[in-house]
Short mmCIF file of C-alpha atoms in Angstrom, two decimals:
data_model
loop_
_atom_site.label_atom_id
_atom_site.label_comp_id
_atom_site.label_asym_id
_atom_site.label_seq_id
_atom_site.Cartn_x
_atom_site.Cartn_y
_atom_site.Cartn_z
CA UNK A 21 167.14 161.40 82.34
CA UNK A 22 163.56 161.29 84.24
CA UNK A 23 161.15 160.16 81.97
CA UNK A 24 157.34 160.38 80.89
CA UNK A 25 156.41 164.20 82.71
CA UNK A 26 158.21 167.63 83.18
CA UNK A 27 159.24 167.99 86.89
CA UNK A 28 158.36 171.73 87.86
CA UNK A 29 162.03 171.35 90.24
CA UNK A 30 164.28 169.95 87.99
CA UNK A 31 166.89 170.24 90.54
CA UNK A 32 164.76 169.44 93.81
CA UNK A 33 166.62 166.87 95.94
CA UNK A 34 165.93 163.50 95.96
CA UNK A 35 166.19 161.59 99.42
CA UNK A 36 166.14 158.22 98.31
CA UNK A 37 166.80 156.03 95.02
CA UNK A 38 164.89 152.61 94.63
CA UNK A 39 166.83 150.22 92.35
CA UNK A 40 165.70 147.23 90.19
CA UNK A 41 168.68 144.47 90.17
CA UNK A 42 168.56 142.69 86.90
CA UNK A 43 170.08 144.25 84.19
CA UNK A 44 170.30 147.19 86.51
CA UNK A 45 172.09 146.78 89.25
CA UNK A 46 173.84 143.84 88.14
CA UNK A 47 174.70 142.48 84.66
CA UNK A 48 171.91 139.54 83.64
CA UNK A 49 169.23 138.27 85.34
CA UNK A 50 169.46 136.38 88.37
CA UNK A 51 167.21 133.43 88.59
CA UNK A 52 168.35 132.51 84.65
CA UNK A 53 172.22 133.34 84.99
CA UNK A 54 173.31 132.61 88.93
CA UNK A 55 176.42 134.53 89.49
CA UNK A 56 175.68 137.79 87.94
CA UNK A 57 178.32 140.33 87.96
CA UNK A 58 177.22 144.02 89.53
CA UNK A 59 177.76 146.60 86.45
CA UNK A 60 181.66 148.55 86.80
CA UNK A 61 180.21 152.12 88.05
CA UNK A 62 177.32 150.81 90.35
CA UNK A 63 179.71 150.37 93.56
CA UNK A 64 180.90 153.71 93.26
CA UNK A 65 177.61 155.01 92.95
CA UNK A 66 175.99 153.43 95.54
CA UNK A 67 178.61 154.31 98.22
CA UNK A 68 178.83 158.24 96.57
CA UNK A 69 174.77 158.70 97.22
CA UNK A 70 175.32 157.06 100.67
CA UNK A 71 178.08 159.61 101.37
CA UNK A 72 176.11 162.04 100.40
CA UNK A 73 173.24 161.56 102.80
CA UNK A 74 170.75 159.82 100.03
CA UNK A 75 168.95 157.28 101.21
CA UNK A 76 169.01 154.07 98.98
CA UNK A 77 166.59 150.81 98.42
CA UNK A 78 165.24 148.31 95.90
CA UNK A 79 161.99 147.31 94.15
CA UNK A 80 163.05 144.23 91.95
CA UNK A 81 160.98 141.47 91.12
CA UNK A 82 162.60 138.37 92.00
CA UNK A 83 163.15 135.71 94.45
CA UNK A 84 163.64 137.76 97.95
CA UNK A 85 165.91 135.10 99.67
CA UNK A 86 168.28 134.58 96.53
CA UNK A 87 168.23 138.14 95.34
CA UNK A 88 169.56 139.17 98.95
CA UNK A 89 172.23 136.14 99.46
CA UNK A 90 173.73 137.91 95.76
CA UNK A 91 173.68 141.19 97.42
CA UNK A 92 175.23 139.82 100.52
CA UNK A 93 177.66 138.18 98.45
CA UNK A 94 178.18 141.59 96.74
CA UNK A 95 178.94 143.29 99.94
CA UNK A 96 176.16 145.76 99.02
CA UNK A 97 172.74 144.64 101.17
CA UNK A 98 173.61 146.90 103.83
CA UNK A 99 173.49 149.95 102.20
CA UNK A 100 169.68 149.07 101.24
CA UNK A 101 167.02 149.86 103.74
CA UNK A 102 163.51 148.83 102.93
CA UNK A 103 163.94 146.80 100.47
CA UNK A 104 160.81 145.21 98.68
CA UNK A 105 162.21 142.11 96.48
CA UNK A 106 158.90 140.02 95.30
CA UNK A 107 156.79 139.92 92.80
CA UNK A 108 153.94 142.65 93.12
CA UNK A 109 153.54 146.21 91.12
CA UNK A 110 156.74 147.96 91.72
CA UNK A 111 154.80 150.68 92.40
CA UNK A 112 153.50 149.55 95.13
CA UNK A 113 156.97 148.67 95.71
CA UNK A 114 158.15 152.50 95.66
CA UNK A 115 154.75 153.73 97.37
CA UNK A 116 154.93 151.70 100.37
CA UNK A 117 159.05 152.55 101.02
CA UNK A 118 158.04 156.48 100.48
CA UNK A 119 155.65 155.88 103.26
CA UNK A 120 157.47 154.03 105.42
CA UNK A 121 160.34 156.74 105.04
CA UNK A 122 157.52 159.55 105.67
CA UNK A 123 158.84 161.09 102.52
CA UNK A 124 157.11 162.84 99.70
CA UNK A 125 156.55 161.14 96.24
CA UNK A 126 158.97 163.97 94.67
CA UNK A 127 161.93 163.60 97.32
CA UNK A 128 161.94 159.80 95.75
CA UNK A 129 163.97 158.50 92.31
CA UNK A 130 163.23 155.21 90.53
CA UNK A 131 165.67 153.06 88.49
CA UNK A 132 165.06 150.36 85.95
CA UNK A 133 166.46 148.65 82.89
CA UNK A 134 162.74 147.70 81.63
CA UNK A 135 160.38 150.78 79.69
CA UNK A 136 157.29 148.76 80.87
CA UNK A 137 158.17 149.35 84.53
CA UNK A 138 159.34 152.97 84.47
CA UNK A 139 156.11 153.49 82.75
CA UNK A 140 154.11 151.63 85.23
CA UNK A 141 155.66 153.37 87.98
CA UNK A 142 155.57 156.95 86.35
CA UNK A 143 151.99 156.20 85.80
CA UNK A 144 151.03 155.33 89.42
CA UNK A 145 153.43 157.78 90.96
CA UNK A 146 153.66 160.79 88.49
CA UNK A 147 156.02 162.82 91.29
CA UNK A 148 158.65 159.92 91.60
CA UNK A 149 161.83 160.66 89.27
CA UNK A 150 162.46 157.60 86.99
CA UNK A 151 165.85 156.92 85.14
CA UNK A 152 166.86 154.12 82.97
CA UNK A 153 169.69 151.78 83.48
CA UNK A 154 172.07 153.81 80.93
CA UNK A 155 171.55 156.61 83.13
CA UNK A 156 173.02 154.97 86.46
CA UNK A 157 176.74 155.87 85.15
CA UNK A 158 176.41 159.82 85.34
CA UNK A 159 173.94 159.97 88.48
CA UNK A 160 176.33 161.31 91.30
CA UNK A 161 176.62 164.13 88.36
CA UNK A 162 173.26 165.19 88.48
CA UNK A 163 172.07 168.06 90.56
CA UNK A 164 168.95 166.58 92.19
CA UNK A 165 171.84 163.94 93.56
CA UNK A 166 174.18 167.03 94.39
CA UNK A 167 172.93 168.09 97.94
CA UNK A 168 174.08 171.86 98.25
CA UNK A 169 175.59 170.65 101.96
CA UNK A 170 176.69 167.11 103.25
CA UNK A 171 177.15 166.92 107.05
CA UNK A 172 178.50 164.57 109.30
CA UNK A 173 175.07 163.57 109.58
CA UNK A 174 174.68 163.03 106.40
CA UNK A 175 176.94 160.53 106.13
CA UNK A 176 175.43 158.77 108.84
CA UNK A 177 172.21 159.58 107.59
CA UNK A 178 171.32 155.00 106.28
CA UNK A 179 172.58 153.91 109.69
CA UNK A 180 170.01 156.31 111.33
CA UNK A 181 167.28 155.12 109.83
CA UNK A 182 167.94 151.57 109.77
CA UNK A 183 168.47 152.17 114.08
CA UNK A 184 164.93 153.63 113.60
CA UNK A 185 163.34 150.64 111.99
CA UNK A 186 165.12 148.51 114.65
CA UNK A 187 164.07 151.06 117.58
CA UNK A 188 160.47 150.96 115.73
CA UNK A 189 160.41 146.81 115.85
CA UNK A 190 160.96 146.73 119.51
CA UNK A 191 158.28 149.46 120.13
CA UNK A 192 155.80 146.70 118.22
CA UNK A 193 156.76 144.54 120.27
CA UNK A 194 156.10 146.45 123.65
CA UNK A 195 153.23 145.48 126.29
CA UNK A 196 152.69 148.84 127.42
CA UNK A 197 151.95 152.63 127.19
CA UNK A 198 153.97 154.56 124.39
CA UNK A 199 155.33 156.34 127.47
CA UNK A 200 156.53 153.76 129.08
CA UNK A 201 158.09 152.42 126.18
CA UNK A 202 159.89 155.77 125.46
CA UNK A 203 161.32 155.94 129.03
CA UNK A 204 163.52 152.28 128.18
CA UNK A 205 164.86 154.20 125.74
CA UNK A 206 167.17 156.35 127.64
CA UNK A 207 166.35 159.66 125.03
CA UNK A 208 168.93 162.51 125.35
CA UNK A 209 167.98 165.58 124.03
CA UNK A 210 170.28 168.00 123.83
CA UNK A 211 169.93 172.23 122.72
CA UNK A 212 172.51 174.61 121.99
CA UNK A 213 173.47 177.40 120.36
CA UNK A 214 174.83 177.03 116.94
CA UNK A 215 178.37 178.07 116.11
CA UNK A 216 179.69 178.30 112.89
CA UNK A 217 180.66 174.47 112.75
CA UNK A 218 177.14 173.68 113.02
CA UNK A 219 176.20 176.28 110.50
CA UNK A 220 176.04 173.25 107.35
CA UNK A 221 173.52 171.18 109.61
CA UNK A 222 171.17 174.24 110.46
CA UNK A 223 171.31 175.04 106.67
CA UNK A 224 170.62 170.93 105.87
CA UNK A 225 167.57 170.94 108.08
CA UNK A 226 165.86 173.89 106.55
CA UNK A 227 166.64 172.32 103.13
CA UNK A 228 165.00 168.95 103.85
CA UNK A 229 162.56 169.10 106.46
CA UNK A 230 159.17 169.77 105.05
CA UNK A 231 156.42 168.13 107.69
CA UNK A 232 157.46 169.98 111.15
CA UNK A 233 158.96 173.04 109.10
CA UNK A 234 156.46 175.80 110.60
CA UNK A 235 157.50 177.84 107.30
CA UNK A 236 159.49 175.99 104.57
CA UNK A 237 161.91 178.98 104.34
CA UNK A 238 165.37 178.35 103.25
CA UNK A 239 167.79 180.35 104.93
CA UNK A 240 171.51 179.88 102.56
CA UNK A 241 174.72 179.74 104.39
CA UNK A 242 175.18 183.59 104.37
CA UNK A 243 172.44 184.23 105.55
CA UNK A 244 172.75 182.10 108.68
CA UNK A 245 176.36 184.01 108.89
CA UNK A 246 174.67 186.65 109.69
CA UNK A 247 172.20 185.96 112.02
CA UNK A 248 175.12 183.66 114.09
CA UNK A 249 176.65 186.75 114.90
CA UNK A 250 173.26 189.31 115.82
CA UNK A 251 173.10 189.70 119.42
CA UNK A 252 169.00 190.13 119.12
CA UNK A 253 169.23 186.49 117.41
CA UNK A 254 169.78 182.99 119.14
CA UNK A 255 170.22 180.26 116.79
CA UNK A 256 169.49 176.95 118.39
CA UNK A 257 170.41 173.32 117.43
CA UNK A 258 168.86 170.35 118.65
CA UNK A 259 170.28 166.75 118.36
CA UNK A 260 168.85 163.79 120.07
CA UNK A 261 170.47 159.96 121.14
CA UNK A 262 168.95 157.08 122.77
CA UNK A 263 170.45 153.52 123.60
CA UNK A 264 169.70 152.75 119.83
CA UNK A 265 172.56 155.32 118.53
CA UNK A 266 172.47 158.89 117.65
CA UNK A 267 169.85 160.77 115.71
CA UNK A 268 171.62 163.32 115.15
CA UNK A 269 170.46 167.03 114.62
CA UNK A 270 167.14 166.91 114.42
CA UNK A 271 165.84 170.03 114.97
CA UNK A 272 166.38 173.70 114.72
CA UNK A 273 164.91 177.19 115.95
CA UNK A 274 165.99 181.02 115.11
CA UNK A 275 164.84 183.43 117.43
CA UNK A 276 164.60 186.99 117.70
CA UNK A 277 164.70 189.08 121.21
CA UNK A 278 162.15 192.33 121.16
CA UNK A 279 161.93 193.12 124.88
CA UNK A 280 158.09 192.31 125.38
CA UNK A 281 158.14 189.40 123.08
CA UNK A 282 160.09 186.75 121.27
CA UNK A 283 160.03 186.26 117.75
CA UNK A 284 160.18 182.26 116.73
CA UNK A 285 160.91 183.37 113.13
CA UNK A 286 161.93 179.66 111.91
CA UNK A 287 161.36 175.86 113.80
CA UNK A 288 161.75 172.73 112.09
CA UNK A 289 162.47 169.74 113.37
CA UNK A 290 163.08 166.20 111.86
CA UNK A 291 159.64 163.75 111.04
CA UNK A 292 161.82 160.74 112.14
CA UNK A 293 161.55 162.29 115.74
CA UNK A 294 157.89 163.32 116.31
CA UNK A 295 156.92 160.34 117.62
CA UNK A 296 159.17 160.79 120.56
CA UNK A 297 157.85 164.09 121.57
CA UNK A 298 160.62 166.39 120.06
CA UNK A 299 158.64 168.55 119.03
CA UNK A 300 156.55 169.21 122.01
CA UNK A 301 159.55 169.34 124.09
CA UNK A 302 160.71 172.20 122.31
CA UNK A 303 157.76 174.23 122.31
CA UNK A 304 156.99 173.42 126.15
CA UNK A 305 161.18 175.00 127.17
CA UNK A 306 160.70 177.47 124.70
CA UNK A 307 157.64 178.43 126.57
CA UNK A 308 159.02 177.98 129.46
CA UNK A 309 162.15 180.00 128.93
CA UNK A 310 160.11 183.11 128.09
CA UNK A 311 157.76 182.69 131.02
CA UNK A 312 161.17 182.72 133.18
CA UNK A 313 162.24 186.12 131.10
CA UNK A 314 158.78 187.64 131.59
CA UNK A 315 158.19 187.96 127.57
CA UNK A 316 155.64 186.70 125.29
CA UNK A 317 156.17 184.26 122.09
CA UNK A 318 155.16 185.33 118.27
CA UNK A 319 155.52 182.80 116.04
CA UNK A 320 155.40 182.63 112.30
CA UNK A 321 153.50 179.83 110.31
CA UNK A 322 152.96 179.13 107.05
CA UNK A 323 150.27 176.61 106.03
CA UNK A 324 151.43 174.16 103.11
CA UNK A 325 150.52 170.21 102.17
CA UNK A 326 153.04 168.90 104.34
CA UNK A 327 153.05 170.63 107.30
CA UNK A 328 149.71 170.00 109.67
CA UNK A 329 151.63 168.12 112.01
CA UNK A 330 153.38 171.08 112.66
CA UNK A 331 150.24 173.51 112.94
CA UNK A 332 148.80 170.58 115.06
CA UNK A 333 151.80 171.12 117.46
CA UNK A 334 151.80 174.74 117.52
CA UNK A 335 147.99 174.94 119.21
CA UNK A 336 148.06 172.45 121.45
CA UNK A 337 151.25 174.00 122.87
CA UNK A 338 148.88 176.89 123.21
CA UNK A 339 149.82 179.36 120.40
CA UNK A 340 146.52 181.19 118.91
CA UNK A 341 146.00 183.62 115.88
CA UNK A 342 148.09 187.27 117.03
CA UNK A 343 145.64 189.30 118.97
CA UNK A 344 148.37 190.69 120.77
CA UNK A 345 149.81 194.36 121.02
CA UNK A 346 152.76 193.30 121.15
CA UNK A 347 153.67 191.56 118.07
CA UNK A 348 153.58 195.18 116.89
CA UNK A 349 156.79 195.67 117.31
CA UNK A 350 157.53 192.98 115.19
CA UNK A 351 158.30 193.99 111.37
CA UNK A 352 155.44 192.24 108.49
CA UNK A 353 156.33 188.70 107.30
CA UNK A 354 158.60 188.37 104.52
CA UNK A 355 157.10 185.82 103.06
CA UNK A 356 153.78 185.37 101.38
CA UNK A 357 151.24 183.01 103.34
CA UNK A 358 153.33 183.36 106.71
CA UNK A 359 150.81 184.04 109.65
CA UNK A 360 151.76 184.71 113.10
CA UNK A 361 150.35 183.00 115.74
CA UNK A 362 150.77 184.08 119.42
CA UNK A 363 151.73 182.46 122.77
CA UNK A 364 151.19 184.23 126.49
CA UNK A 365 153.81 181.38 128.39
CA UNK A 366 153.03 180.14 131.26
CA UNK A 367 155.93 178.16 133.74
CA UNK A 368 156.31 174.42 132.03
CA UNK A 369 157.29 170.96 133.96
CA UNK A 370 160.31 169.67 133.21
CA UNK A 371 160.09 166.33 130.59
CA UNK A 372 159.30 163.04 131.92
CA UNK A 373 160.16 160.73 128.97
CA UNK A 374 163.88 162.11 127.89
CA UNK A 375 166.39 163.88 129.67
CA UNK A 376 166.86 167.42 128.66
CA UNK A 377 170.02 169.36 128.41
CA UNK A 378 169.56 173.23 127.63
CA UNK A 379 170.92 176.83 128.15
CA UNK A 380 169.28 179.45 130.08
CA UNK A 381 167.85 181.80 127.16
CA UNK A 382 166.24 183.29 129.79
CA UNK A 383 169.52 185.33 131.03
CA UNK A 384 170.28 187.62 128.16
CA UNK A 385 173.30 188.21 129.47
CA UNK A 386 174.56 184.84 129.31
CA UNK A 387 177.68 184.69 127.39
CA UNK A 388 177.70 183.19 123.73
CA UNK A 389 180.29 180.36 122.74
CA UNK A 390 180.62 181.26 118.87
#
């Protein structure tokens, strides 16, 4: 059970679970007993929540070079990213692996044998879920460990990110430009319309991506249905690959034809993949796509705590505050706090740092593959 505050989502997802070892994890403690036995459930747990897309890592006090060997022993250290074995706050433990993963205090669970450190932790980070040791058995039964959809990239969701710290260690190491360095790459980006195999992933991303989600909407599975199969709607999926490995889907955008203007009702796109311009790629073929069809873009934004990348994006791609006749023919926001912000396109040069595979949106009467 989370301890020490009422969590206003009780069933809001978490994305990853820090561990302690001792008497956690494993049965004894380490340095004292040597070859300390990992508890009967915790292998099926750990491989469940990596199944299922939840990121996993560890914030034990102990000896980083012996705790490790164990794990490697264990044939479990690889399904730990970030891990923070030493001797400092595990707070500061839990903080620094949140920010590293670009992820909200709340999207993160905590896990320790010891009241002291759950309370220390709670204390510092009053968002982060903690659970006790006791409660490790009956996690995968929980429904903030239940995601409503697991995808195939879900599954591959640890390997992703631990190609991203390796793709992020080489960038450290680069001499030159960020440009130049994202041109050895070899970045593949690839849109196209969604079909109903796809239909889990589009609902995934508008479940977890909170940053470069221009409204946090949630659109369920039946929803999307719908939409898949409205002529007036394109439905757009973007995944992404470089020489590192995939990254999977990373993005998504619903549209809406009018025939003066485009509606961008929803974009969202994956933090993991700003830094290598997904984002303004997007926004500059969008643009360019309805410069080629001789329409405008309208598209809706709601401000939150997460999103100013996003915003950030949206003007200097050129979108303004709707001054515009016509987004009149465009029906009033659904959704309390959504503005709508307003783009006259202009022709846009084709990408420099990835190469960019895309249907002609442009041709409305390009046939649909659904």
């Amino acid at each position: 059970m989370t301890e020490g505050k009422p969590v206003s989502e009780p069933t809001a997802a978490v994305k990853c679970l820090v561990w302690d070892l001792d008497n956690t994890l494993w049965r004894g403690t380490l340095l004292e007993d040597g070859e300390v036995p990992p508890f009967a459930w915790v292998r099926d747990v750990i491989t469940t929540l990596d199944d299922r897309g939840i990121l996993q890592s560890i914030a034990s006090k102990n000896d980083h070079d012996h705790a490790w060997a164990r794990l490697e022993a264990l044939g479990l250290a690889e399904y730990f990213v970030l891990p923070h074995i030493g001797w400092g706050p595990k707070s500061e433990s839990v903080r620094a692996i949140a920010e590293r993963l670009n992820f909200a205090h709340r999207a993160m669970a905590f896990v320790d044998d010891q009241p002291a450190e759950r309370a220390e932790v709670g204390y510092r980070l009053p968002e982060v879920r903690c659970y006790t040791a006791e409660d490790v058995a009956g996690l995968t039964g929980l429904p903030e460990f239940s995601p409503a959809v697991v995808t195939v990239d879900s599954r591959q969701r640890r390997t992703m990110y631990q190609s991203g710290f390796r793709r992020d260690a080489e960038r450290a190491e680069f001499g030159g430009p960020d440009e130049e360095f994202l041109r050895t790459l070899d970045i593949e980006m690839a849109i196209s319309r969604a079909t109903e195999r796809e239909l889990s992933r589009v609902e995934e991303l508008t479940l977890r991506t909170s940053q470069m989600n221009a409204t946090g909407v949630h659109y369920s599975d039946s929803v999307l249905r719908g939409l898949l199969t409205d002529p007036a709607h394109e439905m757009l999926v973007i995944t992404m690959a470089d020489r590192f490995g995939p990254h999977g889907a990373v993005g998504i955008v619903l549209l809406e034809r009018h025939p003066a203007v485009w509606h961008l009702k929803l974009l969202a796109t994956s933090c993991r993949v700003v830094s290598y311009g997904a984002g303004s790629t997007l926004l500059s073929w969008l643009a360019d796509q309805a410069a080629r069809a001789g329409v405008h873009l309208a598209a809706d934004f709601r401000r939150t705590d997460r999103n100013r990348m996003m915003e950030v994006a949206y003007r200097f791609a050129g979108f303004a505050d709707a001054g515009c006749a016509c987004t009149a023919a465009l029906a009033a926001p659904g959704e309390e706090g959504v503005e709508r912000l307003h783009l006259t396109p202009a022709f846009q040069p084709a990408p420099t740092t990835l190469r960019l595979t895309a249907p002609e949106l442009a041709d409305a009467a390009l046939p649909r593959s659904r």
